[in-house]
Short mmCIF file of C-alpha atoms in Angstrom, two decimals:
data_model
loop_
_atom_site.label_atom_id
_atom_site.label_comp_id
_atom_site.label_asym_id
_atom_site.label_seq_id
_atom_site.Cartn_x
_atom_site.Cartn_y
_atom_site.Cartn_z
CA UNK A 1 -4.65 -21.34 -2.85
CA UNK A 2 -4.37 -19.72 -6.67
CA UNK A 3 -0.84 -19.66 -6.39
CA UNK A 4 1.22 -18.15 -9.83
CA UNK A 5 1.42 -20.71 -12.88
CA UNK A 6 2.06 -18.12 -15.63
CA UNK A 7 2.27 -14.90 -16.35
CA UNK A 8 -0.30 -12.67 -15.02
CA UNK A 9 -2.15 -10.31 -16.92
CA UNK A 10 -1.96 -7.21 -14.87
CA UNK A 11 -0.32 -7.08 -10.67
CA UNK A 12 -2.17 -4.44 -8.38
CA UNK A 13 -0.02 -3.19 -5.34
CA UNK A 14 -1.09 -1.58 -2.09
CA UNK A 15 0.83 1.40 -2.08
CA UNK A 16 2.62 2.60 1.42
CA UNK A 17 4.80 -0.08 2.22
CA UNK A 18 4.50 -1.85 -1.35
CA UNK A 19 4.93 0.16 -3.93
CA UNK A 20 6.73 3.18 -2.03
CA UNK A 21 8.23 3.77 1.22
CA UNK A 22 6.22 6.30 2.33
CA UNK A 23 6.91 6.34 6.10
CA UNK A 24 9.02 8.84 6.61
CA UNK A 25 6.07 11.68 4.86
CA UNK A 26 3.35 9.37 7.37
CA UNK A 27 5.45 10.29 10.16
CA UNK A 28 6.53 13.52 9.49
CA UNK A 29 2.76 14.96 10.18
CA UNK A 30 2.09 13.62 13.63
CA UNK A 31 5.51 14.80 14.78
CA UNK A 32 4.80 18.43 14.10
CA UNK A 33 1.05 17.73 15.65
CA UNK A 34 3.19 16.50 18.67
CA UNK A 35 5.51 19.37 18.50
CA UNK A 36 2.38 21.99 18.12
CA UNK A 37 0.86 20.16 21.56
CA UNK A 38 4.89 21.05 23.22
CA UNK A 39 5.72 17.21 22.69
CA UNK A 40 9.22 16.15 21.74
CA UNK A 41 8.85 14.19 18.29
CA UNK A 42 9.56 10.60 18.19
CA UNK A 43 11.96 8.88 16.32
CA UNK A 44 10.76 7.56 12.78
CA UNK A 45 10.73 4.09 13.54
CA UNK A 46 8.47 4.02 16.32
CA UNK A 47 6.17 5.02 13.25
CA UNK A 48 7.10 2.57 10.68
CA UNK A 49 5.45 -0.72 11.84
CA UNK A 50 1.73 1.04 11.67
CA UNK A 51 2.71 3.17 8.32
CA UNK A 52 0.31 1.13 6.63
CA UNK A 53 -2.79 1.29 9.70
CA UNK A 54 -2.61 5.40 8.25
CA UNK A 55 -3.90 7.51 10.72
CA UNK A 56 -5.08 5.13 12.81
CA UNK A 57 -2.18 3.43 13.70
CA UNK A 58 -0.19 6.97 13.33
CA UNK A 59 -1.96 9.30 15.56
CA UNK A 60 -2.24 6.44 18.01
CA UNK A 61 1.80 6.21 18.60
CA UNK A 62 2.36 9.69 18.37
CA UNK A 63 -0.36 11.17 20.40
CA UNK A 64 -2.12 8.15 22.13
CA UNK A 65 -5.40 8.87 20.30
CA UNK A 66 -7.90 6.26 19.35
CA UNK A 67 -10.94 6.44 17.33
CA UNK A 68 -13.00 6.39 20.32
CA UNK A 69 -12.10 9.57 21.30
CA UNK A 70 -14.14 12.66 21.14
CA UNK A 71 -11.41 14.55 19.43
CA UNK A 72 -10.21 12.21 16.93
CA UNK A 73 -12.15 13.27 13.86
CA UNK A 74 -10.14 16.63 14.39
CA UNK A 75 -6.93 15.16 15.06
CA UNK A 76 -7.36 12.89 11.55
CA UNK A 77 -8.43 16.48 9.55
CA UNK A 78 -5.63 17.93 10.97
CA UNK A 79 -3.33 14.89 9.91
CA UNK A 80 -4.62 14.45 6.98
CA UNK A 81 -3.88 18.36 5.79
CA UNK A 82 -0.26 18.64 7.03
CA UNK A 83 0.19 15.05 5.46
CA UNK A 84 -1.51 16.25 1.96
CA UNK A 85 0.90 19.21 2.03
CA UNK A 86 3.64 17.04 1.93
CA UNK A 87 2.84 14.03 0.33
CA UNK A 88 6.31 13.28 -1.58
CA UNK A 89 9.44 14.98 0.43
CA UNK A 90 10.84 11.88 1.40
CA UNK A 91 8.30 9.26 -0.44
CA UNK A 92 9.80 6.92 -2.73
CA UNK A 93 9.48 3.32 -4.91
CA UNK A 94 11.30 0.38 -3.13
CA UNK A 95 14.69 0.07 -4.36
CA UNK A 96 14.13 -2.62 -7.22
CA UNK A 97 10.81 -1.32 -8.17
CA UNK A 98 12.17 0.99 -10.45
CA UNK A 99 13.15 -1.99 -12.56
CA UNK A 100 9.86 -4.09 -12.05
CA UNK A 101 7.47 -1.64 -13.31
CA UNK A 102 9.68 -1.05 -16.52
CA UNK A 103 9.74 -4.69 -16.83
CA UNK A 104 5.70 -5.31 -16.44
CA UNK A 105 5.35 -2.32 -19.25
CA UNK A 106 7.68 -4.09 -21.34
CA UNK A 107 6.10 -6.89 -21.38
CA UNK A 108 2.34 -5.62 -22.05
CA UNK A 109 1.39 -6.61 -18.09
CA UNK A 110 -0.95 -3.83 -16.64
CA UNK A 111 -0.09 -2.39 -12.82
CA UNK A 112 -2.54 -0.72 -10.85
CA UNK A 113 -2.58 0.66 -6.83
CA UNK A 114 -5.43 -0.32 -4.67
CA UNK A 115 -4.69 1.22 -1.55
CA UNK A 116 -6.58 2.04 1.86
CA UNK A 117 -5.43 5.65 2.08
CA UNK A 118 -7.44 8.09 0.80
CA UNK A 119 -8.42 8.35 -3.21
CA UNK A 120 -7.41 11.43 -3.83
CA UNK A 121 -4.02 11.55 -1.56
CA UNK A 122 -3.42 8.34 -4.02
CA UNK A 123 -3.40 9.97 -7.18
CA UNK A 124 -1.38 13.07 -5.70
CA UNK A 125 1.47 10.41 -4.59
CA UNK A 126 1.04 8.42 -7.46
CA UNK A 127 1.64 12.12 -9.93
CA UNK A 128 3.78 13.58 -7.73
CA UNK A 129 6.15 10.51 -8.06
CA UNK A 130 5.62 10.79 -12.05
CA UNK A 131 3.55 7.74 -12.32
CA UNK A 132 -0.05 8.94 -12.73
CA UNK A 133 0.81 8.66 -17.21
CA UNK A 134 2.22 4.53 -16.39
CA UNK A 135 -0.94 3.72 -13.95
CA UNK A 136 -3.84 1.10 -15.09
CA UNK A 137 -5.41 2.80 -11.97
CA UNK A 138 -5.35 4.36 -8.95
CA UNK A 139 -8.23 3.46 -6.04
CA UNK A 140 -8.36 4.53 -2.55
CA UNK A 141 -10.13 3.01 0.66
CA UNK A 142 -12.89 5.14 -0.26
CA UNK A 143 -13.13 4.11 -3.80
CA UNK A 144 -15.18 1.22 -3.74
CA UNK A 145 -18.32 0.85 -0.95
CA UNK A 146 -15.96 -0.98 1.27
CA UNK A 147 -11.73 -1.29 1.69
CA UNK A 148 -9.70 -3.90 2.63
CA UNK A 149 -10.06 -6.80 3.86
CA UNK A 150 -13.33 -6.04 1.87
CA UNK A 151 -12.91 -7.69 -1.40
CA UNK A 152 -15.12 -4.59 -3.26
CA UNK A 153 -11.59 -2.16 -4.91
CA UNK A 154 -10.57 -6.10 -6.30
CA UNK A 155 -13.72 -6.68 -7.55
CA UNK A 156 -14.15 -2.91 -9.05
CA UNK A 157 -10.55 -3.65 -10.68
CA UNK A 158 -11.33 -6.49 -11.86
CA UNK A 159 -14.19 -4.74 -14.12
CA UNK A 160 -12.41 -1.63 -15.11
CA UNK A 161 -9.49 -4.49 -16.75
CA UNK A 162 -12.30 -6.92 -18.00
CA UNK A 163 -9.67 -9.53 -16.55
CA UNK A 164 -10.08 -12.61 -14.28
CA UNK A 165 -8.92 -13.37 -10.74
CA UNK A 166 -6.26 -15.97 -11.85
CA UNK A 167 -5.27 -12.93 -14.73
CA UNK A 168 -4.42 -10.67 -12.25
CA UNK A 169 -1.88 -10.79 -8.96
CA UNK A 170 -2.39 -8.56 -5.68
CA UNK A 171 1.06 -7.73 -3.79
CA UNK A 172 0.97 -6.40 -0.21
CA UNK A 173 2.20 -5.57 3.25
CA UNK A 174 -0.50 -6.08 5.58
CA UNK A 175 -2.86 -9.11 6.35
CA UNK A 176 -5.41 -7.22 4.79
CA UNK A 177 -4.03 -7.43 1.12
CA UNK A 178 -4.38 -11.18 1.37
CA UNK A 179 -7.38 -11.48 2.65
CA UNK A 180 -8.85 -9.20 0.14
CA UNK A 181 -7.04 -10.97 -2.48
CA UNK A 182 -7.82 -14.24 -1.61
CA UNK A 183 -11.50 -12.92 -1.26
CA UNK A 184 -11.77 -12.69 -4.86
CA UNK A 185 -9.90 -15.84 -5.78
CA UNK A 186 -6.61 -14.17 -6.41
CA UNK A 187 -2.95 -15.14 -6.06
CA UNK A 188 -1.61 -13.22 -3.20
CA UNK A 189 2.06 -12.29 -2.41
CA UNK A 190 3.21 -10.88 0.78
CA UNK A 191 5.52 -7.97 0.76
CA UNK A 192 8.37 -9.35 3.65
CA UNK A 193 10.08 -5.98 2.46
CA UNK A 194 7.31 -3.88 3.94
CA UNK A 195 5.71 -2.67 7.24
CA UNK A 196 4.61 -5.88 8.44
CA UNK A 197 5.21 -7.57 11.33
CA UNK A 198 7.99 -10.57 9.92
CA UNK A 199 7.03 -13.22 12.98
CA UNK A 200 2.79 -12.84 11.92
CA UNK A 201 3.63 -12.27 7.97
CA UNK A 202 4.79 -16.46 7.32
CA UNK A 203 0.58 -16.92 9.50
CA UNK A 204 -1.51 -14.47 6.89
CA UNK A 205 -1.20 -17.50 4.36
CA UNK A 206 -0.19 -15.76 1.46
CA UNK A 207 0.78 -18.07 -1.71
CA UNK A 208 3.86 -16.44 -2.16
CA UNK A 209 5.91 -14.28 -0.06
CA UNK A 210 9.08 -12.25 -1.19
CA UNK A 211 11.92 -10.23 0.03
CA UNK A 212 12.01 -7.41 -1.96
CA UNK A 213 10.76 -6.02 -5.51
CA UNK A 214 14.35 -7.77 -6.72
CA UNK A 215 12.80 -11.47 -5.66
CA UNK A 216 9.64 -11.25 -7.22
CA UNK A 217 10.46 -9.35 -10.83
CA UNK A 218 12.50 -12.49 -10.12
CA UNK A 219 9.13 -15.15 -9.72
CA UNK A 220 7.69 -13.22 -12.43
CA UNK A 221 10.20 -13.81 -14.50
CA UNK A 222 10.36 -17.55 -14.02
CA UNK A 223 6.42 -18.16 -15.27
CA UNK A 224 5.85 -19.19 -18.17
CA UNK A 225 3.60 -16.79 -20.61
#
């Protein structure tokens, strides 16, 4: 596996559960949908483990809906509309992430976002968090022909930056992130502080596992230039 041996020229982040803690804002619209249907809201902790799965996982937990249900498209649209309106009420960079991003920029290392969230939502959240002028690229699940775990968005990022896969690193909190990175031979870091199941993360065969953004930063600092 392509472990990091020198400092990368670019770091690409998954968004939900890796760069930004978005779980509360993702859960809120589903609870609003429950309330509109006469149901009590669920504890936010029940949504957190599926936050990286997006509307599919959230609607299954909150309303028992699956993608095979005939009313799923309408539920998904309602969820997306509600989420867009209050996308950054509680969402914040994970602790230690502001320092990590500042260090990357100070050392001339570009950084970008490659998410499976729809691109317009990725860009809206990035802008709301004041990162729009800092990020090199902001991709969503519909930016490339196929979303992660397919390698298409990572290939597009390499084309846009003019870098090779070994010059970059991808960090994410979902198995799909690791699979997409490995598909282009890019070093992959598992963000164990995110929404992934801690018991499953070692099975993903990531090149590195970090317990916090601070640990990721420390790892990058140790690498030779």
